[in-house]
Amino acid sequence: MKNRLIWSVAVLFVTLAPLAGCQSEGPAENAGKQIDKAGRDLKDAVNPPGAAEKAGRAVDDAINK
């Protein structure tokens, strides 16, 4: 009985632990996103993305919002 309780608590913790993360973005994360966007824009200026890459980015952007 004691092992079952410990196992249940461990499974519950592992399941819920990712949900406890911080949801607010700090200034460093915002700066990092701006740097990533600038790098992507520079790459696109040199080598424009194709239709498949544009569609993939749209899906990624929708998931990240």
Backbone as JSON Lines, residues from 0, in Angstrom:
{"i":0,"aa":"M","n":[0.82,-1.19,0.0],"ca":[0.0,0.0,0.0],"c":[0.86,1.26,0.0]}
{"i":1,"aa":"K","n":[1.93,1.26,0.8],"ca":[2.8,2.42,0.88],"c":[3.52,2.66,-0.45]}
{"i":2,"aa":"N","n":[3.97,1.58,-1.1],"ca":[4.64,1.72,-2.39],"c":[3.7,2.28,-3.45]}
{"i":3,"aa":"R","n":[2.45,1.87,-3.41],"ca":[1.47,2.36,-4.38],"c":[1.24,3.86,-4.19]}
{"i":4,"aa":"L","n":[1.18,4.31,-2.96],"ca":[1.0,5.73,-2.67],"c":[2.2,6.54,-3.15]}
{"i":5,"aa":"I","n":[3.4,6.05,-2.88],"ca":[4.61,6.73,-3.33],"c":[4.64,6.79,-4.86]}
{"i":6,"aa":"W","n":[4.3,5.69,-5.5],"ca":[4.28,5.64,-6.96],"c":[3.25,6.63,-7.52]}
{"i":7,"aa":"S","n":[2.07,6.69,-6.92],"ca":[1.03,7.61,-7.38],"c":[1.47,9.06,-7.25]}
{"i":8,"aa":"V","n":[2.09,9.39,-6.14],"ca":[2.57,10.77,-5.93],"c":[3.67,11.1,-6.94]}
{"i":9,"aa":"A","n":[4.56,10.16,-7.21],"ca":[5.64,10.4,-8.17],"c":[5.08,10.62,-9.57]}
{"i":10,"aa":"V","n":[4.11,9.82,-9.97],"ca":[3.5,9.97,-11.3],"c":[2.78,11.31,-11.39]}
{"i":11,"aa":"L","n":[2.07,11.69,-10.34],"ca":[1.37,12.97,-10.32],"c":[2.35,14.13,-10.43]}
{"i":12,"aa":"F","n":[3.46,14.05,-9.7],"ca":[4.46,15.12,-9.74],"c":[5.06,15.25,-11.14]}
{"i":13,"aa":"V","n":[5.44,14.13,-11.74],"ca":[6.05,14.16,-13.06],"c":[5.07,14.69,-14.1]}
{"i":14,"aa":"T","n":[3.81,14.37,-13.93],"ca":[2.79,14.83,-14.88],"c":[2.53,16.33,-14.75]}
{"i":15,"aa":"L","n":[2.5,16.84,-13.54],"ca":[2.14,18.24,-13.32],"c":[3.33,19.2,-13.26]}
{"i":16,"aa":"A","n":[4.53,18.71,-13.11],"ca":[5.71,19.56,-12.97],"c":[5.9,20.52,-14.15]}
{"i":17,"aa":"P","n":[5.72,20.1,-15.41],"ca":[5.91,21.05,-16.51],"c":[4.92,22.21,-16.5]}
{"i":18,"aa":"L","n":[3.77,22.0,-15.89],"ca":[2.76,23.07,-15.84],"c":[3.1,24.15,-14.83]}
{"i":19,"aa":"A","n":[4.06,23.91,-13.97],"ca":[4.41,24.86,-12.93],"c":[5.42,25.9,-13.4]}
{"i":20,"aa":"G","n":[5.82,25.86,-14.65],"ca":[6.81,26.79,-15.17],"c":[6.3,28.22,-15.19]}
{"i":21,"aa":"C","n":[7.22,29.14,-15.26],"ca":[6.9,30.56,-15.29],"c":[6.27,30.92,-16.63]}
{"i":22,"aa":"Q","n":[5.18,31.64,-16.6],"ca":[4.48,32.01,-17.83],"c":[4.82,33.42,-18.3]}
{"i":23,"aa":"S","n":[5.32,34.27,-17.43],"ca":[5.63,35.64,-17.83],"c":[7.02,35.7,-18.47]}
{"i":24,"aa":"E","n":[7.14,36.55,-19.46],"ca":[8.42,36.71,-20.15],"c":[9.17,37.89,-19.55]}
{"i":25,"aa":"G","n":[10.43,37.69,-19.32],"ca":[11.26,38.76,-18.79],"c":[11.94,39.53,-19.91]}
{"i":26,"aa":"P","n":[12.7,40.56,-19.57],"ca":[13.36,41.38,-20.59],"c":[14.41,40.6,-21.38]}
{"i":27,"aa":"A","n":[15.08,39.65,-20.75],"ca":[16.1,38.87,-21.46],"c":[15.46,37.98,-22.52]}
{"i":28,"aa":"E","n":[14.31,37.39,-22.2],"ca":[13.62,36.54,-23.18],"c":[13.11,37.38,-24.35]}
{"i":29,"aa":"N","n":[12.58,38.55,-24.06],"ca":[12.12,39.44,-25.14],"c":[13.28,39.87,-26.03]}
{"i":30,"aa":"A","n":[14.42,40.2,-25.43],"ca":[15.59,40.58,-26.21],"c":[16.06,39.42,-27.08]}
{"i":31,"aa":"G","n":[16.04,38.21,-26.53],"ca":[16.43,37.04,-27.3],"c":[15.52,36.79,-28.48]}
{"i":32,"aa":"K","n":[14.23,36.99,-28.28],"ca":[13.28,36.83,-29.39],"c":[13.53,37.87,-30.48]}
{"i":33,"aa":"Q","n":[13.85,39.1,-30.09],"ca":[14.13,40.14,-31.07],"c":[15.4,39.82,-31.86]}
{"i":34,"aa":"I","n":[16.41,39.29,-31.18],"ca":[17.66,38.89,-31.86],"c":[17.38,37.75,-32.84]}
{"i":35,"aa":"D","n":[16.58,36.78,-32.41],"ca":[16.22,35.67,-33.3],"c":[15.48,36.16,-34.54]}
{"i":36,"aa":"K","n":[14.56,37.11,-34.33],"ca":[13.79,37.66,-35.45],"c":[14.7,38.42,-36.41]}
{"i":37,"aa":"A","n":[15.64,39.18,-35.86],"ca":[16.57,39.93,-36.71],"c":[17.43,38.96,-37.53]}
{"i":38,"aa":"G","n":[17.88,37.89,-36.92],"ca":[18.66,36.88,-37.65],"c":[17.84,36.22,-38.74]}
{"i":39,"aa":"R","n":[16.58,35.93,-38.45],"ca":[15.7,35.32,-39.45],"c":[15.46,36.3,-40.61]}
{"i":40,"aa":"D","n":[15.24,37.57,-40.28],"ca":[15.01,38.57,-41.33],"c":[16.23,38.74,-42.21]}
{"i":41,"aa":"L","n":[17.41,38.73,-41.62],"ca":[18.65,38.85,-42.39],"c":[18.83,37.65,-43.32]}
{"i":42,"aa":"K","n":[18.58,36.46,-42.8],"ca":[18.68,35.24,-43.61],"c":[17.68,35.29,-44.77]}
{"i":43,"aa":"D","n":[16.46,35.75,-44.49],"ca":[15.43,35.83,-45.52],"c":[15.78,36.85,-46.6]}
{"i":44,"aa":"A","n":[16.51,37.91,-46.22],"ca":[16.9,38.9,-47.21],"c":[17.92,38.32,-48.19]}
{"i":45,"aa":"V","n":[18.79,37.44,-47.69],"ca":[19.82,36.83,-48.52],"c":[19.26,35.64,-49.3]}
{"i":46,"aa":"N","n":[18.46,34.82,-48.61],"ca":[17.92,33.6,-49.22],"c":[16.43,33.51,-48.87]}
{"i":47,"aa":"P","n":[15.54,34.04,-49.72],"ca":[14.11,34.06,-49.4],"c":[13.55,32.66,-49.18]}
{"i":48,"aa":"P","n":[12.63,32.52,-48.21],"ca":[12.05,31.21,-47.93],"c":[11.06,30.78,-49.01]}
{"i":49,"aa":"G","n":[10.95,29.47,-49.2],"ca":[9.99,28.93,-50.15],"c":[8.62,28.8,-49.51]}
{"i":50,"aa":"A","n":[7.68,28.28,-50.28],"ca":[6.3,28.16,-49.8],"c":[6.19,27.21,-48.61]}
{"i":51,"aa":"A","n":[6.91,26.09,-48.65],"ca":[6.84,25.12,-47.55],"c":[7.42,25.71,-46.27]}
{"i":52,"aa":"E","n":[8.51,26.44,-46.38],"ca":[9.1,27.05,-45.19],"c":[8.18,28.12,-44.61]}
{"i":53,"aa":"K","n":[7.55,28.89,-45.48],"ca":[6.6,29.91,-45.0],"c":[5.43,29.26,-44.27]}
{"i":54,"aa":"A","n":[4.93,28.14,-44.81],"ca":[3.82,27.45,-44.16],"c":[4.26,26.88,-42.81]}
{"i":55,"aa":"G","n":[5.45,26.32,-42.75],"ca":[5.96,25.8,-41.49],"c":[6.14,26.88,-40.46]}
{"i":56,"aa":"R","n":[6.62,28.02,-40.87],"ca":[6.78,29.15,-39.93],"c":[5.43,29.62,-39.42]}
{"i":57,"aa":"A","n":[4.42,29.64,-40.29],"ca":[3.08,30.07,-39.87],"c":[2.54,29.12,-38.81]}
{"i":58,"aa":"V","n":[2.76,27.82,-38.99],"ca":[2.32,26.84,-37.99],"c":[3.09,27.05,-36.68]}
{"i":59,"aa":"D","n":[4.41,27.22,-36.77],"ca":[5.21,27.45,-35.57],"c":[4.77,28.7,-34.83]}
{"i":60,"aa":"D","n":[4.52,29.77,-35.57],"ca":[4.08,31.03,-34.94],"c":[2.73,30.87,-34.26]}
{"i":61,"aa":"A","n":[1.82,30.11,-34.9],"ca":[0.51,29.9,-34.31],"c":[0.61,29.09,-33.02]}
{"i":62,"aa":"I","n":[1.5,28.12,-33.0],"ca":[1.67,27.28,-31.79],"c":[2.3,28.09,-30.68]}
{"i":63,"aa":"N","n":[3.25,28.96,-31.0],"ca":[3.98,29.72,-29.99],"c":[3.19,30.88,-29.41]}
{"i":64,"aa":"K","n":[2.07,31.24,-29.99],"ca":[1.28,32.36,-29.46],"c":[0.38,31.94,-28.36]}
